[in-house]
Coordinates of N, CA and C and ligand atoms in Angstrom, one line a residue:
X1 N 0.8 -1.2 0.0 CA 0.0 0.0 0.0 C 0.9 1.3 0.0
X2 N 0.3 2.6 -0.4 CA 1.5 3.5 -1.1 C 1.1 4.4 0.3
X3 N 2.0 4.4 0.8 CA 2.2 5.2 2.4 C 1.9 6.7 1.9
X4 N 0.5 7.0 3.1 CA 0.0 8.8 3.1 C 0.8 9.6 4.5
X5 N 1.9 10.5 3.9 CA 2.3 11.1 4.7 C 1.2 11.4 6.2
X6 N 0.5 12.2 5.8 CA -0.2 12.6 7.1 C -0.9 11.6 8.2
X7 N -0.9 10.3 7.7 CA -1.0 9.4 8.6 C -0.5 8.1 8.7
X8 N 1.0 8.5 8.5 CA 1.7 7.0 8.5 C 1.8 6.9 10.1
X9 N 1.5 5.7 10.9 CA 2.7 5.7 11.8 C 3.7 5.0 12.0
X10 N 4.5 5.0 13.0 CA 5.8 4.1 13.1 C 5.9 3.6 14.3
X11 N 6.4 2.6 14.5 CA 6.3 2.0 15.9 C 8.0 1.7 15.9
X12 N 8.0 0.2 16.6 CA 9.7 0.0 16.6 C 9.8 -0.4 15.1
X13 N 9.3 -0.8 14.4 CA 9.9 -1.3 12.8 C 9.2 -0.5 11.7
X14 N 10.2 0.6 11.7 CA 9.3 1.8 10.8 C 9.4 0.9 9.3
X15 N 8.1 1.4 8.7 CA 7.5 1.0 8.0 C 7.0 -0.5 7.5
X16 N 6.3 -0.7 9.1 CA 5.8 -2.3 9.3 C 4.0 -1.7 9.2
X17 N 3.8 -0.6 10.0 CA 2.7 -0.6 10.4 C 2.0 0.9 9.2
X18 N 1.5 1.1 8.6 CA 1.0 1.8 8.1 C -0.4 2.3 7.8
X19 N -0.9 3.4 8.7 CA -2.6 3.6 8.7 C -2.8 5.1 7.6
X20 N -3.6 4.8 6.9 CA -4.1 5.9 5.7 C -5.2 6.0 6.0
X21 N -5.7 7.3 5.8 CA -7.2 7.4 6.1 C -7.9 6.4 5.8
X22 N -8.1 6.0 4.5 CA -8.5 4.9 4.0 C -9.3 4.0 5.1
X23 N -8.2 3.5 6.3 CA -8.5 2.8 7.1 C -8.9 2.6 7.7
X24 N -9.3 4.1 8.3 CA -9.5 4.3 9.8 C -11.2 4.4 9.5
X25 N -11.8 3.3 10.0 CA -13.2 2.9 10.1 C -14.1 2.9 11.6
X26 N -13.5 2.1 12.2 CA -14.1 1.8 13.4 C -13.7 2.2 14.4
X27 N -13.8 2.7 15.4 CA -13.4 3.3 16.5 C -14.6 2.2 18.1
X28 N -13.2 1.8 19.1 CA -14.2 1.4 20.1 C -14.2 2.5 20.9
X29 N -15.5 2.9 21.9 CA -15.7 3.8 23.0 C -15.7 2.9 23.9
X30 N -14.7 3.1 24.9 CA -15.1 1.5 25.8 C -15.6 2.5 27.4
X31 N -16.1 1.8 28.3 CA -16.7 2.7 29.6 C -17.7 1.4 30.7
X32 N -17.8 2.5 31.3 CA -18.6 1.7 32.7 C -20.1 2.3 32.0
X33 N -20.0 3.5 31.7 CA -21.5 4.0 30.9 C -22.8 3.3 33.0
X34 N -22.8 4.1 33.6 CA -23.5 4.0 34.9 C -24.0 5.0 35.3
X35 N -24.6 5.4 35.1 CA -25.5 5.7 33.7 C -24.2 6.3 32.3
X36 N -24.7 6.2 30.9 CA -24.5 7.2 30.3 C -25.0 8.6 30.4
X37 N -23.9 10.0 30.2 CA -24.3 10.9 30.4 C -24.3 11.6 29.4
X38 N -24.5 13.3 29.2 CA -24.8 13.8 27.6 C -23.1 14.0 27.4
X39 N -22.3 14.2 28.6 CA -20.9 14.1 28.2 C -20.6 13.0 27.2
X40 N -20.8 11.9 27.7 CA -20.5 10.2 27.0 C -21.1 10.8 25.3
X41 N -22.9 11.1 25.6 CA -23.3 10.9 24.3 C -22.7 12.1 23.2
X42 N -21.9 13.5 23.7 CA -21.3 14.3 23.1 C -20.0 13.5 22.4
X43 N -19.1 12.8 23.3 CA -17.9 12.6 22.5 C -18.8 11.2 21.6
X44 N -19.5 10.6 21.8 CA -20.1 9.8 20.4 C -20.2 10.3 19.5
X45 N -20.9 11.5 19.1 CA -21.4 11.9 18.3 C -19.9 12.7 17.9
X46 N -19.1 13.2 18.7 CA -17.9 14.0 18.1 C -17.1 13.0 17.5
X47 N -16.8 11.7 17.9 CA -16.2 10.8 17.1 C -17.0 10.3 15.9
X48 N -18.3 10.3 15.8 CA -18.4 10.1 14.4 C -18.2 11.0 13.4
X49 N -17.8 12.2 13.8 CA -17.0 12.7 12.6 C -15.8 12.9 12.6
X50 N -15.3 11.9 13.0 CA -13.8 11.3 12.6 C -14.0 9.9 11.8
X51 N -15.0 9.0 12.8 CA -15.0 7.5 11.9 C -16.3 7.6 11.7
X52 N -16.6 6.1 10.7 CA -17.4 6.0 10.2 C -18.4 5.5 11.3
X53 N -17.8 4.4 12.1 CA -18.9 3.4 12.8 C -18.2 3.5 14.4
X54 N -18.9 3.5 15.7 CA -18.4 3.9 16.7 C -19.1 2.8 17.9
X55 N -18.1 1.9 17.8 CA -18.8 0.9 18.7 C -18.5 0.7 20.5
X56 N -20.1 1.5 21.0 CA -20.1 1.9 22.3 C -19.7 0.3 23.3
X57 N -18.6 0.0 24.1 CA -18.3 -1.2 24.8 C -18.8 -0.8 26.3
X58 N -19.8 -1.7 26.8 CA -20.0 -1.1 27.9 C -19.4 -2.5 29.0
X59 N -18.4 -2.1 30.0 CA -18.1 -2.9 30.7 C -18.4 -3.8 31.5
X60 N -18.3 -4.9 31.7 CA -19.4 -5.9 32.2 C -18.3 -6.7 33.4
X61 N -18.5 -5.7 34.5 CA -17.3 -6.2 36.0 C -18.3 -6.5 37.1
X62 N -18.0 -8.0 37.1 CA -18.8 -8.5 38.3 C -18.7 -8.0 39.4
X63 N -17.5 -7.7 39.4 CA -16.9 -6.7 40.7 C -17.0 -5.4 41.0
X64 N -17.4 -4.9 39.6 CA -17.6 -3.7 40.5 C -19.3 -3.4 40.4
X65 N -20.0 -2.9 41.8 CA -21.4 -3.3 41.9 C -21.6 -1.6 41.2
X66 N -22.6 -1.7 40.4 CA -23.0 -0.8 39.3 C -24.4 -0.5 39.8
X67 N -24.9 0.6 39.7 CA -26.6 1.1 39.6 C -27.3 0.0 38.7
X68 N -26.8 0.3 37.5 CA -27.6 0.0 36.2 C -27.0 -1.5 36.1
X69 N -27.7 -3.1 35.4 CA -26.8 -3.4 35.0 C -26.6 -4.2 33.4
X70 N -25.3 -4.7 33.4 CA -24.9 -4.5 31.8 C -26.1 -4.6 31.1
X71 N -27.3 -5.3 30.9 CA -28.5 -5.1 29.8 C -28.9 -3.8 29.8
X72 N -28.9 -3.0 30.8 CA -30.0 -2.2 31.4 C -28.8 -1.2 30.5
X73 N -27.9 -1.0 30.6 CA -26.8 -0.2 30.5 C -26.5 0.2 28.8
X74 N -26.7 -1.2 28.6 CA -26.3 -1.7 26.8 C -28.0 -0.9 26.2
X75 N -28.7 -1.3 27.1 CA -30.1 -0.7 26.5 C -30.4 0.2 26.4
X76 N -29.9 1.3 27.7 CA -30.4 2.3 27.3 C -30.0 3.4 26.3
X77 N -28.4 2.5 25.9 CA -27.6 3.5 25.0 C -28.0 3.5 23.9
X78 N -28.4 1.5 23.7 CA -29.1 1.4 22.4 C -30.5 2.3 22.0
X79 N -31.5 2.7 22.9 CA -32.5 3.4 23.0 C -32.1 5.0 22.1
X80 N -31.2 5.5 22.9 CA -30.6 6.6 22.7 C -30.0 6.6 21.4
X81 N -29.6 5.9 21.1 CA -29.1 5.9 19.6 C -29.9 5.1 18.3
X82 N -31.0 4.8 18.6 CA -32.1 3.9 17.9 C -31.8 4.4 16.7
X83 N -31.6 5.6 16.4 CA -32.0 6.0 14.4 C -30.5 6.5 14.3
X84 N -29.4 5.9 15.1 CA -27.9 6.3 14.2 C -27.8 5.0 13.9
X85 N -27.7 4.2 13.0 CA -27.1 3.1 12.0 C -25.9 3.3 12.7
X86 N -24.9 4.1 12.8 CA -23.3 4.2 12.8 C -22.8 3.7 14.1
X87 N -23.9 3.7 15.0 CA -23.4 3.2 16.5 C -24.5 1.8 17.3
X88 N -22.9 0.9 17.5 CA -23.6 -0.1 17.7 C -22.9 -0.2 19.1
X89 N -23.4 -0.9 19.9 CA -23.8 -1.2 21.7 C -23.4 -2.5 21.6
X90 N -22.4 -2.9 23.0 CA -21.9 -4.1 22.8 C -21.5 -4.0 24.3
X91 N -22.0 -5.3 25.4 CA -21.2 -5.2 26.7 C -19.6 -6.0 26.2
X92 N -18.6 -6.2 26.9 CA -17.6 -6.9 27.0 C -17.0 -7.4 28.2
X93 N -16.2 -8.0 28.8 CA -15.5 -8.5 29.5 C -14.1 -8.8 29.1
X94 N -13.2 -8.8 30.2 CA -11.1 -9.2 30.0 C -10.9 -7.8 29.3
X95 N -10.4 -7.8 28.5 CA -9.2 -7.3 28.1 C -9.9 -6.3 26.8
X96 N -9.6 -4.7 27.3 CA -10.2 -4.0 26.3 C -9.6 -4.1 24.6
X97 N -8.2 -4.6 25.2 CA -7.1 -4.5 23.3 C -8.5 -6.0 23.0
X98 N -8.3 -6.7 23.8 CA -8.9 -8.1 23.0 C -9.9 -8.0 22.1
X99 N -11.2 -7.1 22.5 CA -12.3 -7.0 22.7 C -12.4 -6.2 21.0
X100 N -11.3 -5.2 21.3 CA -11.4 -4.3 19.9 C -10.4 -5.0 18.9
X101 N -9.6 -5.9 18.7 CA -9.3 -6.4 18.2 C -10.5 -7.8 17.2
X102 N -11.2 -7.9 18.6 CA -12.4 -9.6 17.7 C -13.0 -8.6 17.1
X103 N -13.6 -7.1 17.4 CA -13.9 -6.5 16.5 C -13.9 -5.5 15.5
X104 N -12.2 -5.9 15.3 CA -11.5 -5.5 14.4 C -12.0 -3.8 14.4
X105 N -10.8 -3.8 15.3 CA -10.7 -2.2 15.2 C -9.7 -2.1 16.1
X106 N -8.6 -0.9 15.8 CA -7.5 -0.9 16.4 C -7.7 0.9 16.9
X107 N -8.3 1.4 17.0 CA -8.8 2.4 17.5 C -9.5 2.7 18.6
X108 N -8.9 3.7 19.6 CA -9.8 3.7 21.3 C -10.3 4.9 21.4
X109 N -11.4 5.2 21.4 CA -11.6 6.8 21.8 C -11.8 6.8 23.4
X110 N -11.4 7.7 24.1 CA -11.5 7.9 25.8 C -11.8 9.9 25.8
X111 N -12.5 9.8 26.5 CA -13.0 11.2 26.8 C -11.8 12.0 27.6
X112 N -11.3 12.8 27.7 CA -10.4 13.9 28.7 C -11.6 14.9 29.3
X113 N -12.1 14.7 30.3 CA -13.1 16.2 30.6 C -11.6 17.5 31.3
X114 N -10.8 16.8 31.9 CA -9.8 17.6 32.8 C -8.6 17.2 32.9
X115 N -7.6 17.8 33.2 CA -6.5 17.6 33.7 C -6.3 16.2 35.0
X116 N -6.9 16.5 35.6 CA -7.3 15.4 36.3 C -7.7 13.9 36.1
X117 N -8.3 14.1 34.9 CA -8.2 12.4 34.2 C -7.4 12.3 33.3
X118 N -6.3 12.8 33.3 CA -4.8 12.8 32.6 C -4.2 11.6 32.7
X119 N -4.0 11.8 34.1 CA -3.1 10.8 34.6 C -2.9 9.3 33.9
X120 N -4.8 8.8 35.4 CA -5.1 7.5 34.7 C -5.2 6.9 33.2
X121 N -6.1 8.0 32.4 CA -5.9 7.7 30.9 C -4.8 7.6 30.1
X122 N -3.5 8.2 30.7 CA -2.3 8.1 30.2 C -1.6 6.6 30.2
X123 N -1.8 6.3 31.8 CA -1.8 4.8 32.1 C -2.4 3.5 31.2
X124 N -3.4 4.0 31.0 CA -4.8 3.2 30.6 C -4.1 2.9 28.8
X125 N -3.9 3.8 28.3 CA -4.0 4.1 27.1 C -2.1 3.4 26.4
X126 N -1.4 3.6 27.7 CA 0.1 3.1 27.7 C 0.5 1.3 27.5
X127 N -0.3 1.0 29.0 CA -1.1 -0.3 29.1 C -1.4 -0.8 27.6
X128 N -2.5 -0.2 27.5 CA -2.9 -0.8 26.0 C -2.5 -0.9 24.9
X129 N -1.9 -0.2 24.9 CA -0.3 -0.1 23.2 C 0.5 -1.1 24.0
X130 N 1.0 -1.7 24.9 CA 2.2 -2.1 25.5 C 1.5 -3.9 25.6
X131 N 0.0 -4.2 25.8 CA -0.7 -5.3 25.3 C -1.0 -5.9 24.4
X132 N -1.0 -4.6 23.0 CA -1.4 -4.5 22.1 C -0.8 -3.8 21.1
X133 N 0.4 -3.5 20.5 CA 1.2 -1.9 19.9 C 0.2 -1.8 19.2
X134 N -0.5 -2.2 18.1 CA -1.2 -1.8 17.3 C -2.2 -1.1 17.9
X135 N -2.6 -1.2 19.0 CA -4.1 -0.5 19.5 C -3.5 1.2 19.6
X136 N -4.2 2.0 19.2 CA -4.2 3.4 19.3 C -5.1 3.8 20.5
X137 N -5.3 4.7 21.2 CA -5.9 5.8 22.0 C -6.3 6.9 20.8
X138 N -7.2 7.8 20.9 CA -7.3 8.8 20.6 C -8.4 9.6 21.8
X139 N -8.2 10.7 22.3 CA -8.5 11.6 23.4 C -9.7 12.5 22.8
X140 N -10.6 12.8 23.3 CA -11.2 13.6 22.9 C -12.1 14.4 23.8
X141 N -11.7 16.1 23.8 CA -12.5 16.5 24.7 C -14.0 17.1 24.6
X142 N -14.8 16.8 25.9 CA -16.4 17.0 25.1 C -16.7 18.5 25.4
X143 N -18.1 19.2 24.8 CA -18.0 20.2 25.0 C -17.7 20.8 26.5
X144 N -17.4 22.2 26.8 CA -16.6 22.4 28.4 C -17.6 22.2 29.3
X145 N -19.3 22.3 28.8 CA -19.8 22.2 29.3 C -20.7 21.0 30.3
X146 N -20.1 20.2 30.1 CA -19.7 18.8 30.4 C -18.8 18.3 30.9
X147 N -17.9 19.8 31.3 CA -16.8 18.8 31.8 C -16.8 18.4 33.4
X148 N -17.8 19.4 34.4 CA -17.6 18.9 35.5 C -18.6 17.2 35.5
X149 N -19.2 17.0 34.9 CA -19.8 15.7 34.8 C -19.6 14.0 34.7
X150 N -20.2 13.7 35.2 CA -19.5 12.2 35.4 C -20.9 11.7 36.3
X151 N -20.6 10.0 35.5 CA -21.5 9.1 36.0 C -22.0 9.5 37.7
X152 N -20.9 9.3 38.1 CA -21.3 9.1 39.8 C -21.5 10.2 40.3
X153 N -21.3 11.5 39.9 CA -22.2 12.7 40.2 C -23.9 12.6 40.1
X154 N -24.1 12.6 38.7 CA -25.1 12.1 38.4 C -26.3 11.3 38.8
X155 N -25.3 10.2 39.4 CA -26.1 9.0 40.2 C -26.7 9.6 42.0
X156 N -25.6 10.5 42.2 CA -25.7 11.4 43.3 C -26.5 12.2 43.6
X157 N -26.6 13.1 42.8 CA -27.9 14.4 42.3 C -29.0 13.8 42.2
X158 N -29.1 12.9 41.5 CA -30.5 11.9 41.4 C -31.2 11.1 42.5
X159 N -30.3 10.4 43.5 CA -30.4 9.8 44.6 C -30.7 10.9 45.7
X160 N -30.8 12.2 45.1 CA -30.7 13.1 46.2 C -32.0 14.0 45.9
X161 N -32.1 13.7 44.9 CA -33.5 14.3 44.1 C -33.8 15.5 43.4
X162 N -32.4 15.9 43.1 CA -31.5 16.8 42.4 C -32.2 17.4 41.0
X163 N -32.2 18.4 39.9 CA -32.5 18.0 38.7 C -31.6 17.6 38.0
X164 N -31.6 16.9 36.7 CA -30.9 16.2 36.0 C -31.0 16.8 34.9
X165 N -31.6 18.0 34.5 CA -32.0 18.6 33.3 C -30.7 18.8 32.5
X166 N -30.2 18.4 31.5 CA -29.0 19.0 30.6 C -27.8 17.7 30.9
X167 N -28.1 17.0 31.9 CA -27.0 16.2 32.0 C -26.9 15.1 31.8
X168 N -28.1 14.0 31.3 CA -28.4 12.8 31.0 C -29.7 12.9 30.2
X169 N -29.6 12.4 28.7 CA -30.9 12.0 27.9 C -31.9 11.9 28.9
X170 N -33.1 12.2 28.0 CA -34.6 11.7 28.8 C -34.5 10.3 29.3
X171 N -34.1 9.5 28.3 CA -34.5 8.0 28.6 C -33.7 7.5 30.3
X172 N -32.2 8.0 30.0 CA -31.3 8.0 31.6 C -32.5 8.8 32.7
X173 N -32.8 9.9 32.5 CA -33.0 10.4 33.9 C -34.3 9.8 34.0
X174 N -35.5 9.5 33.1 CA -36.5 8.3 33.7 C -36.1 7.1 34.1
X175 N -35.0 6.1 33.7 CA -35.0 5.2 34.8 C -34.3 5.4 35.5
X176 N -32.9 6.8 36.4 CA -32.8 7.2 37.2 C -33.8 7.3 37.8
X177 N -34.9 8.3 37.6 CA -35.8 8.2 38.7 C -36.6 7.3 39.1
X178 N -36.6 6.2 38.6 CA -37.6 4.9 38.4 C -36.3 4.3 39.5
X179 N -34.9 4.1 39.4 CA -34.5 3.6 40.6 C -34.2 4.2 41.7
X180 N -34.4 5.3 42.1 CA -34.5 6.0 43.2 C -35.7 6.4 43.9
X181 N -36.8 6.1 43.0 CA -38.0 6.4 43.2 C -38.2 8.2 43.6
X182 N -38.0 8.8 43.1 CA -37.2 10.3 43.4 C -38.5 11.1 41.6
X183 N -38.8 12.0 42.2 CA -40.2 12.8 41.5 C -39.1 13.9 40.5
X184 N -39.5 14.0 39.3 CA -39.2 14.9 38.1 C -38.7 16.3 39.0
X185 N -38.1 16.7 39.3 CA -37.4 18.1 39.7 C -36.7 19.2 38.3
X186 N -37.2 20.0 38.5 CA -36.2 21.2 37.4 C -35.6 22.0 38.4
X187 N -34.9 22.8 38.3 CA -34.1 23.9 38.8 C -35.2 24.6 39.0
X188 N -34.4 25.9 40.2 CA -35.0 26.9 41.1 C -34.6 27.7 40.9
X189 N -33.1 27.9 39.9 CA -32.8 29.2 39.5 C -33.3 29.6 37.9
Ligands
PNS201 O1 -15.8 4.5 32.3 P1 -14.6 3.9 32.9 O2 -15.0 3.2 34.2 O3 -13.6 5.0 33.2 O4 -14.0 2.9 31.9 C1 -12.9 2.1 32.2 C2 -12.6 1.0 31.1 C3 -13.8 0.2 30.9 C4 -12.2 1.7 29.8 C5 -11.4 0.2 31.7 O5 -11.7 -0.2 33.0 C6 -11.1 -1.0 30.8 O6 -10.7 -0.9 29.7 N1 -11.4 -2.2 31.3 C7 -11.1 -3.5 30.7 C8 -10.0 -4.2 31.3 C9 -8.7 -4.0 30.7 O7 -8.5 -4.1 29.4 N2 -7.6 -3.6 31.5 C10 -6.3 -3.4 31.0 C11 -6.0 -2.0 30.4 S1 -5.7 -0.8 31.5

């Protein structure tokens, strides 16, 4: 294949590994998704204008005890995205290289909201080249206004009877409220 400057890369055996736009199709979004929030659903939709097809992995850890779980999780993202063709819902288990590899894709998208999730996703994303060289990371930050946001906030405000307006799809903050048993709230300012 005739190598495109602007996206060759190189690893230890330059010119073994060669990506051209051409290639770059699938992207995994991998996550705990506990709930999904409009952050999560912003960088989906920001990655699909990079790739074509954006396959949401939602993590399936016996260990760690979740609100939602994996069907409920896988569903409601699928709900949420019912009329994009481009994104498909998938729980997983083991090994995130593995997972995007059986489904042939060598691309990771991970959200950055802050400086603060620097670190870990540096680790995360090192790990996974170092399991995997071919697996890529790519970062992506969501709008700013999303950035103080995150699942377990979320799960918090709601459990507390908080509004939810702006920060999780309709379909999230109805069965948030359905497991909290906690009444529709808007803001007071
Ligand atoms: O939304 P989260 O909880 O920050 O997502 C973390 C996730 C699912 C991306 C991460 O825990 C993961 O990739 N788990 C799979 C196990 C794995 O591959 N571990 C080794 C790489 S660090």
């Amino acid at each position: 294949m005739t190598k495109q400057n602007n996206f060759d890369t190189k690893e230890s055996n330059p010119g073994e590994r060669v990506h051209c736009a051409c290639m770059i199709k699938k992207a995994v979004y991998p996550g705990s998704f506990d709930p999904i929030t409009n952050g999560h659903v912003d960088i989906i939709l920001r990655g699909l204008e990079i790739f074509d097809q954006i396959l949401v992995a939602v993590l399936e850890n016996p260990k760690k005890k979740s609100l939602f779980s994996t069907k409920e999780r896988v569903t409601m993202i699928q709900e949420i995205f019912a009329e994009n063709g481009n994104i498909e819902v998938k729980s997983f288990h083991g090994l995130l290289v593995d997972f995007a590899k059986k489904n042939e894709s060598t691309m990771i998208i991970r959200g950055l909201r802050a400086i603060s999730d620097f670190e870990y996703e540096f680790q995360m994303a090192l790990m996974n080249r170092k399991l995997d060289p071919e697996i890529e990371t790519l970062f992506m930050m969501p709008n700013v206004d999303y950035s103080f946001l995150s699942s377990r906030l979320v799960k918090e405000v709601s459990m507390l009877g908080g509004c939810l307006a702006g920060l999780v799809p309709g379909e999230v903050e109805d069965k948030l409220r359905n497991k909290y048993k906690t009444a529709p709230k808007t803001n007071s300012i």
